[in-house]
Coordinates of N, CA and C in Angstrom, one line a residue:
X1 N -10.6 5.3 11.0 CA -10.1 6.5 11.7 C -10.8 6.7 13.0
X2 N -12.1 6.4 13.0 CA -12.9 6.6 14.2 C -12.4 5.7 15.4
X3 N -12.1 4.5 15.1 CA -11.6 3.6 16.1 C -10.3 4.2 16.7
X4 N -9.4 4.7 15.8 CA -8.2 5.3 16.3 C -8.5 6.5 17.2
X5 N -9.4 7.3 16.7 CA -9.8 8.5 17.4 C -10.4 8.2 18.8
X6 N -11.2 7.2 18.9 CA -11.8 6.7 20.1 C -10.7 6.3 21.1
X7 N -9.7 5.6 20.6 CA -8.6 5.1 21.4 C -7.8 6.3 21.9
X8 N -7.6 7.3 21.0 CA -6.7 8.4 21.3 C -7.4 9.3 22.3
X9 N -8.7 9.4 22.4 CA -9.4 10.2 23.4 C -9.4 9.6 24.8
X10 N -9.3 8.3 24.9 CA -9.4 7.6 26.2 C -8.2 7.8 27.1
X11 N -7.0 7.9 26.5 CA -5.8 7.9 27.3 C -5.1 9.3 27.3
X12 N -4.3 9.5 28.3 CA -3.5 10.7 28.3 C -2.1 10.5 27.9
X13 N -1.6 9.3 27.8 CA -0.2 9.0 27.4 C -0.2 7.9 26.3
X14 N 0.8 8.0 25.5 CA 0.9 7.0 24.4 C 1.7 5.8 25.0
X15 N 1.1 4.6 25.0 CA 1.8 3.4 25.5 C 2.8 3.0 24.5
X16 N 3.9 2.3 24.9 CA 4.9 1.8 24.0 C 4.3 0.8 23.0
X17 N 5.0 0.7 21.8 CA 4.5 -0.1 20.7 C 4.3 -1.5 21.1
X18 N 5.2 -2.2 21.8 CA 5.0 -3.6 22.1 C 3.8 -3.8 23.0
X19 N 3.5 -2.9 23.9 CA 2.3 -3.0 24.7 C 1.0 -2.9 23.9
X20 N 1.1 -2.0 23.0 CA -0.1 -1.7 22.1 C -0.5 -3.0 21.4
X21 N 0.5 -3.6 20.8 CA 0.3 -4.8 20.0 C -0.1 -6.0 20.8
X22 N 0.4 -6.1 22.1 CA 0.1 -7.2 23.0 C -1.3 -7.1 23.4
X23 N -1.8 -5.9 23.7 CA -3.2 -5.8 24.2 C -4.2 -6.1 23.1
X24 N -4.0 -5.5 21.9 CA -5.0 -5.7 20.8 C -4.3 -5.3 19.5
X25 N -3.8 -6.4 18.9 CA -3.0 -6.1 17.6 C -3.9 -5.6 16.5
X26 N -5.2 -6.0 16.5 CA -6.1 -5.6 15.4 C -6.3 -4.1 15.5
X27 N -6.6 -3.6 16.6 CA -6.9 -2.2 16.8 C -5.6 -1.4 16.6
X28 N -4.4 -2.0 16.9 CA -3.1 -1.3 16.7 C -2.9 -1.2 15.2
X29 N -3.2 -2.2 14.4 CA -3.0 -2.1 13.0 C -4.0 -1.1 12.4
X30 N -5.2 -1.0 12.9 CA -6.2 -0.1 12.4 C -5.7 1.4 12.7
X31 N -5.2 1.5 13.9 CA -4.7 2.8 14.3 C -3.5 3.3 13.5
X32 N -2.6 2.3 13.2 CA -1.5 2.6 12.3 C -2.0 3.1 10.9
X33 N -2.9 2.3 10.4 CA -3.5 2.7 9.1 C -4.1 4.1 9.1
X34 N -4.8 4.4 10.2 CA -5.5 5.7 10.4 C -4.4 6.8 10.4
X35 N -3.3 6.6 11.1 CA -2.3 7.6 11.2 C -1.6 7.8 9.8
X36 N -1.3 6.7 9.1 CA -0.8 6.8 7.8 C -1.7 7.5 6.8
X37 N -3.0 7.2 6.9 CA -4.0 7.9 6.1 C -4.0 9.4 6.4
X38 N -4.0 9.7 7.7 CA -4.0 11.1 8.1 C -2.8 11.9 7.5
X39 N -1.6 11.3 7.6 CA -0.4 11.9 7.1 C -0.5 12.1 5.6
X40 N -1.0 11.0 4.9 CA -1.1 11.1 3.5 C -2.1 12.1 3.0
X41 N -3.2 12.2 3.7 CA -4.2 13.2 3.3 C -3.7 14.6 3.6
X42 N -3.1 14.8 4.8 CA -2.6 16.1 5.2 C -1.5 16.6 4.2
X43 N -0.7 15.6 3.7 CA 0.3 16.0 2.7 C -0.3 16.3 1.4
X44 N -1.3 15.5 1.0 CA -2.0 15.8 -0.3 C -2.6 17.1 -0.3
X45 N -3.2 17.6 0.8 CA -3.9 18.9 0.9 C -3.0 20.0 1.4
X46 N -1.7 19.7 1.5 CA -0.6 20.6 1.9 C -1.0 21.4 3.2
X47 N -1.4 20.6 4.2 CA -1.8 21.2 5.5 C -0.5 21.6 6.2
X48 N -0.5 22.8 6.8 CA 0.6 23.1 7.6 C 0.3 22.6 9.1
X49 N 1.3 22.9 9.9 CA 1.2 22.4 11.3 C 0.0 22.9 12.0
X50 N -0.4 24.1 11.9 CA -1.5 24.7 12.6 C -2.8 24.2 12.0
X51 N -2.9 24.0 10.7 CA -4.2 23.4 10.1 C -4.4 22.0 10.6
X52 N -3.3 21.2 10.6 CA -3.4 19.8 11.1 C -3.9 19.8 12.6
X53 N -3.2 20.7 13.4 CA -3.6 20.7 14.8 C -5.1 21.1 15.0
X54 N -5.6 22.1 14.2 CA -7.0 22.5 14.3 C -7.9 21.3 13.9
X55 N -7.5 20.6 12.8 CA -8.3 19.4 12.4 C -8.4 18.4 13.5
X56 N -7.3 18.1 14.1 CA -7.2 17.1 15.2 C -8.0 17.5 16.4
X57 N -7.9 18.8 16.7 CA -8.6 19.3 17.9 C -10.1 19.3 17.7
X58 N -10.5 19.5 16.4 CA -12.0 19.4 16.1 C -12.5 18.0 16.3
X59 N -11.6 17.0 16.3 CA -12.0 15.6 16.5 C -11.9 15.2 18.0
X60 N -11.6 16.2 18.8 CA -11.6 16.1 20.3 C -10.6 14.9 20.7
X61 N -9.4 14.9 20.1 CA -8.4 14.0 20.5 C -7.7 14.5 21.7
X62 N -7.0 13.6 22.4 CA -6.2 13.9 23.6 C -5.1 14.8 23.1
X63 N -4.8 15.8 24.0 CA -3.7 16.8 23.6 C -2.4 16.2 23.4
X64 N -2.1 15.1 24.2 CA -0.8 14.4 24.1 C -0.7 13.8 22.7
X65 N -1.8 13.2 22.3 CA -1.8 12.5 21.0 C -1.7 13.6 19.9
X66 N -2.4 14.7 20.0 CA -2.3 15.8 19.0 C -0.9 16.3 18.9
X67 N -0.3 16.5 20.0 CA 1.1 17.0 20.0 C 2.0 16.1 19.3
X68 N 1.9 14.8 19.6 CA 2.7 13.8 19.0 C 2.5 13.6 17.5
X69 N 1.2 13.6 17.1 CA 0.9 13.5 15.6 C 1.4 14.8 14.9
X70 N 1.2 16.0 15.4 CA 1.7 17.2 14.7 C 3.2 17.2 14.7
X71 N 3.8 16.9 15.8 CA 5.3 16.8 15.8 C 5.9 15.9 14.8
X72 N 5.3 14.7 14.7 CA 5.8 13.7 13.7 C 5.5 14.1 12.3
X73 N 4.3 14.7 12.1 CA 4.0 15.2 10.7 C 5.0 16.3 10.3
X74 N 5.2 17.2 11.2 CA 6.1 18.3 10.8 C 7.6 17.8 10.6
X75 N 8.0 16.9 11.5 CA 9.3 16.4 11.4 C 9.6 15.6 10.1
X76 N 8.5 15.0 9.6 CA 8.7 14.1 8.4 C 8.0 14.7 7.1
X77 N 7.4 15.9 7.2 CA 6.6 16.4 6.1 C 7.4 16.5 4.8
X78 N 8.6 16.9 4.8 CA 9.4 16.9 3.6 C 9.5 15.5 2.9
X79 N 9.7 14.5 3.7 CA 9.8 13.1 3.2 C 8.4 12.7 2.7
X80 N 7.3 13.1 3.4 CA 6.0 12.7 2.9 C 5.7 13.4 1.5
X81 N 6.1 14.6 1.4 CA 5.9 15.3 0.1 C 6.7 14.7 -1.0
X82 N 8.0 14.4 -0.8 CA 8.8 13.7 -1.8 C 8.2 12.4 -2.2
X83 N 7.8 11.6 -1.2 CA 7.2 10.3 -1.5 C 5.9 10.4 -2.3
X84 N 5.1 11.4 -2.0 CA 3.9 11.5 -2.7 C 4.1 12.0 -4.1
X85 N 5.2 12.8 -4.3 CA 5.5 13.2 -5.7 C 5.9 12.0 -6.6
X86 N 6.4 11.0 -6.0 CA 6.8 9.8 -6.7 C 5.6 8.9 -7.1
X87 N 4.5 9.1 -6.4 CA 3.3 8.3 -6.6 C 2.6 8.7 -7.9
X88 N 2.6 9.9 -8.2 CA 1.8 10.4 -9.4 C 0.3 10.6 -9.0
X89 N -0.4 11.0 -10.0 CA -1.8 11.3 -9.8 C -2.8 10.3 -10.4
X90 N -2.3 9.4 -11.2 CA -3.2 8.5 -11.9 C -2.6 7.0 -11.7
X91 N -3.5 6.1 -11.8 CA -3.1 4.7 -11.8 C -2.2 4.4 -13.0
X92 N -1.3 3.5 -12.8 CA -0.4 3.2 -14.0 C -1.2 2.5 -15.1
X93 N -0.8 2.8 -16.3 CA -1.4 2.3 -17.5 C -0.5 1.1 -18.0
X94 N -0.9 -0.1 -17.7 CA -0.1 -1.3 -18.0 C -0.4 -1.6 -19.5
X95 N 0.6 -1.6 -20.3 CA 0.4 -1.9 -21.7 C 1.3 -3.1 -22.2
X96 N 2.0 -3.7 -21.3 CA 2.9 -4.8 -21.7 C 3.0 -5.8 -20.6
X97 N 3.1 -7.1 -20.9 CA 3.3 -8.2 -20.0 C 4.4 -9.0 -20.5
X98 N 5.4 -9.2 -19.6 CA 6.5 -10.2 -19.9 C 6.4 -11.3 -18.8
X99 N 6.7 -12.5 -19.2 CA 6.7 -13.6 -18.3 C 7.7 -14.6 -18.7
X100 N 8.1 -15.4 -17.7 CA 8.9 -16.6 -18.0 C 8.6 -17.7 -16.9
X101 N 8.8 -18.9 -17.4 CA 8.5 -20.0 -16.5 C 9.8 -20.4 -15.8
X102 N 9.7 -20.7 -14.5 CA 10.8 -21.1 -13.7 C 10.5 -22.5 -13.2
X103 N 11.5 -23.4 -13.3 CA 11.3 -24.7 -12.8 C 12.4 -25.1 -11.8
X104 N 12.0 -25.8 -10.7 CA 13.0 -26.3 -9.8 C 13.4 -27.7 -10.2
X105 N 14.6 -27.9 -10.7 CA 15.0 -29.2 -11.2 C 16.2 -29.7 -10.4
X106 N 16.4 -31.0 -10.5 CA 17.6 -31.6 -9.9 C 18.8 -31.2 -10.7
X107 N 20.0 -31.1 -10.1 CA 21.2 -30.8 -10.8 C 22.3 -31.6 -10.2
X108 N 23.5 -31.5 -10.7 CA 24.6 -32.3 -10.2 C 25.0 -31.8 -8.8
X109 N 24.7 -30.6 -8.4 CA 25.1 -30.1 -7.1 C 23.9 -30.3 -6.1
X110 N 22.7 -30.6 -6.5 CA 21.6 -30.7 -5.6 C 20.8 -31.9 -6.0
X111 N 20.6 -32.8 -5.1 CA 19.8 -34.0 -5.4 C 18.3 -33.8 -5.1
X112 N 18.0 -32.7 -4.5 CA 16.6 -32.4 -4.2 C 15.9 -31.5 -5.1
X113 N 14.7 -31.7 -5.4 CA 13.9 -30.8 -6.3 C 12.5 -30.9 -5.9
X114 N 11.8 -29.7 -5.8 CA 10.4 -29.7 -5.5 C 9.6 -30.1 -6.7
X115 N 10.1 -29.9 -7.9 CA 9.4 -30.2 -9.1 C 8.3 -29.1 -9.4
X116 N 8.2 -28.1 -8.6 CA 7.2 -27.0 -8.8 C 7.7 -26.1 -10.0
X117 N 6.6 -25.7 -10.7 CA 6.9 -24.7 -11.7 C 6.4 -23.3 -11.2
X118 N 7.2 -22.3 -11.4 CA 6.8 -21.0 -11.0 C 6.7 -20.1 -12.2
X119 N 6.0 -19.0 -12.1 CA 5.9 -18.0 -13.2 C 6.4 -16.7 -12.7
X120 N 7.3 -16.1 -13.4 CA 7.8 -14.8 -13.1 C 7.1 -13.8 -14.0
X121 N 6.2 -12.9 -13.5 CA 5.4 -12.0 -14.3 C 5.9 -10.6 -14.1
X122 N 6.0 -9.8 -15.2 CA 6.4 -8.4 -15.1 C 5.4 -7.6 -15.9
X123 N 4.7 -6.7 -15.2 CA 3.7 -5.9 -15.9 C 4.4 -4.5 -16.1
X124 N 4.3 -3.9 -17.2 CA 4.9 -2.6 -17.4 C 4.2 -1.8 -18.5
X125 N 4.9 -0.8 -18.9 CA 4.4 0.1 -20.0 C 5.6 0.7 -20.8
X126 N 5.3 1.1 -22.0 CA 6.3 1.8 -22.8 C 6.1 3.3 -22.8
X127 N 7.1 4.1 -22.6 CA 6.9 5.5 -22.7 C 6.7 5.9 -24.1
X128 N 5.7 6.7 -24.4 CA 5.4 7.0 -25.8 C 6.5 7.8 -26.6
X129 N 7.3 8.6 -25.9 CA 8.3 9.4 -26.6 C 9.6 8.7 -26.7
X130 N 10.1 8.1 -25.6 CA 11.4 7.5 -25.6 C 11.3 6.0 -26.1
X131 N 10.2 5.4 -25.9 CA 10.1 3.9 -26.2 C 10.7 3.0 -25.2
X132 N 11.2 3.6 -24.1 CA 11.7 2.8 -23.0 C 10.6 2.1 -22.3
X133 N 10.9 0.9 -21.8 CA 10.0 0.1 -21.0 C 10.2 0.3 -19.5
X134 N 9.1 0.6 -18.8 CA 9.2 0.7 -17.4 C 8.4 -0.4 -16.7
X135 N 9.1 -1.1 -15.8 CA 8.4 -2.1 -15.0 C 7.5 -1.4 -13.9
X136 N 6.3 -1.9 -13.8 CA 5.4 -1.3 -12.8 C 5.2 -2.3 -11.7
X137 N 4.9 -3.5 -12.0 CA 4.7 -4.6 -11.0 C 5.5 -5.8 -11.5
X138 N 6.1 -6.5 -10.5 CA 6.8 -7.7 -10.8 C 6.5 -8.7 -9.6
X139 N 6.2 -9.9 -10.0 CA 5.8 -10.9 -9.0 C 6.1 -12.3 -9.5
X140 N 6.1 -13.2 -8.6 CA 6.3 -14.7 -8.9 C 5.1 -15.4 -8.3
X141 N 4.6 -16.3 -9.0 CA 3.4 -17.1 -8.5 C 3.5 -18.6 -9.0
X142 N 2.8 -19.5 -8.4 CA 2.8 -20.9 -8.8 C 1.7 -21.1 -9.8
X143 N 1.5 -22.3 -10.2 CA 0.5 -22.6 -11.2 C -0.9 -22.3 -10.7
X144 N -1.2 -22.7 -9.5 CA -2.6 -22.4 -8.9 C -2.8 -20.9 -8.9
X145 N -1.9 -20.1 -8.4 CA -2.0 -18.7 -8.3 C -2.2 -18.0 -9.7
X146 N -1.5 -18.5 -10.7 CA -1.6 -18.0 -12.1 C -3.0 -18.2 -12.6
X147 N -3.5 -19.4 -12.3 CA -4.9 -19.8 -12.8 C -5.9 -18.9 -12.1
X148 N -5.8 -18.6 -10.8 CA -6.7 -17.7 -10.1 C -6.6 -16.3 -10.7
X149 N -5.4 -15.8 -11.0 CA -5.2 -14.5 -11.6 C -5.9 -14.4 -12.9
X150 N -5.7 -15.4 -13.7 CA -6.3 -15.4 -15.1 C -7.8 -15.4 -15.0
X151 N -8.4 -16.3 -14.1 CA -9.8 -16.3 -13.9 C -10.4 -15.0 -13.4
X152 N -9.7 -14.3 -12.5 CA -10.1 -13.0 -12.1 C -10.1 -12.0 -13.2
X153 N -9.0 -12.0 -14.0 CA -9.0 -11.1 -15.2 C -10.1 -11.4 -16.2
X154 N -10.4 -12.7 -16.3 CA -11.5 -13.0 -17.2 C -12.9 -12.5 -16.7
X155 N -13.0 -12.5 -15.3 CA -14.2 -11.9 -14.7 C -14.3 -10.4 -15.0
X156 N -13.1 -9.8 -14.8 CA -13.1 -8.3 -15.1 C -13.5 -8.0 -16.6
X157 N -13.0 -8.9 -17.5 CA -13.3 -8.7 -18.9 C -14.8 -8.9 -19.1
X158 N -15.4 -9.9 -18.5 CA -16.8 -10.1 -18.7 C -17.6 -8.9 -18.1
X159 N -17.2 -8.4 -17.0 CA -17.9 -7.3 -16.4 C -17.8 -6.0 -17.3
X160 N -16.7 -5.8 -17.9 CA -16.5 -4.7 -18.8 C -17.3 -4.8 -20.0
X161 N -17.4 -6.0 -20.6 CA -18.2 -6.3 -21.8 C -19.7 -6.1 -21.4
X162 N -20.1 -6.5 -20.2 CA -21.5 -6.4 -19.8 C -21.8 -4.9 -19.7
X163 N -21.0 -4.1 -19.1 CA -21.2 -2.7 -18.9 C -21.2 -2.0 -20.2
X164 N -20.4 -2.4 -21.2 CA -20.3 -1.8 -22.5 C -21.6 -2.0 -23.3
X165 N -22.3 -3.1 -23.0 CA -23.5 -3.4 -23.8 C -24.7 -2.6 -23.2
X166 N -24.6 -2.2 -22.0 CA -25.7 -1.5 -21.3 C -25.9 -0.1 -21.8

């Protein structure tokens, strides 16, 4: 946020997006992240337009930048609130894993095959009252990636066991 704030105090006008990315794409990405974080936190704490403006003025940002951020926040605040309501307050509790192997094979219509095996993984949970399954995360990975994932999960398990013994 500080990098974005420093950049916002230096100029009096907001340059167009292609120019921002051309000059320094890394700082542009950090600035985007800072703005998204600002809007997410402002929404979480139910800030109104005046409270957000005061917060930004306390950071000594350029007035042009403050006006643009406050205008954008106010214009999209209802969307931010609705989106945040869909996120929930806790991390998902994954209680079920479904998977299947996918293989690229030759067929009568295609003479080419990569011969690679892929894994389709679906992590989810069952609702306690209805028993319905909800998918939380779904992804596809190759053999190497599944091995890396399994090894990282084993590391997590070892760390949890180590902490439980202490």
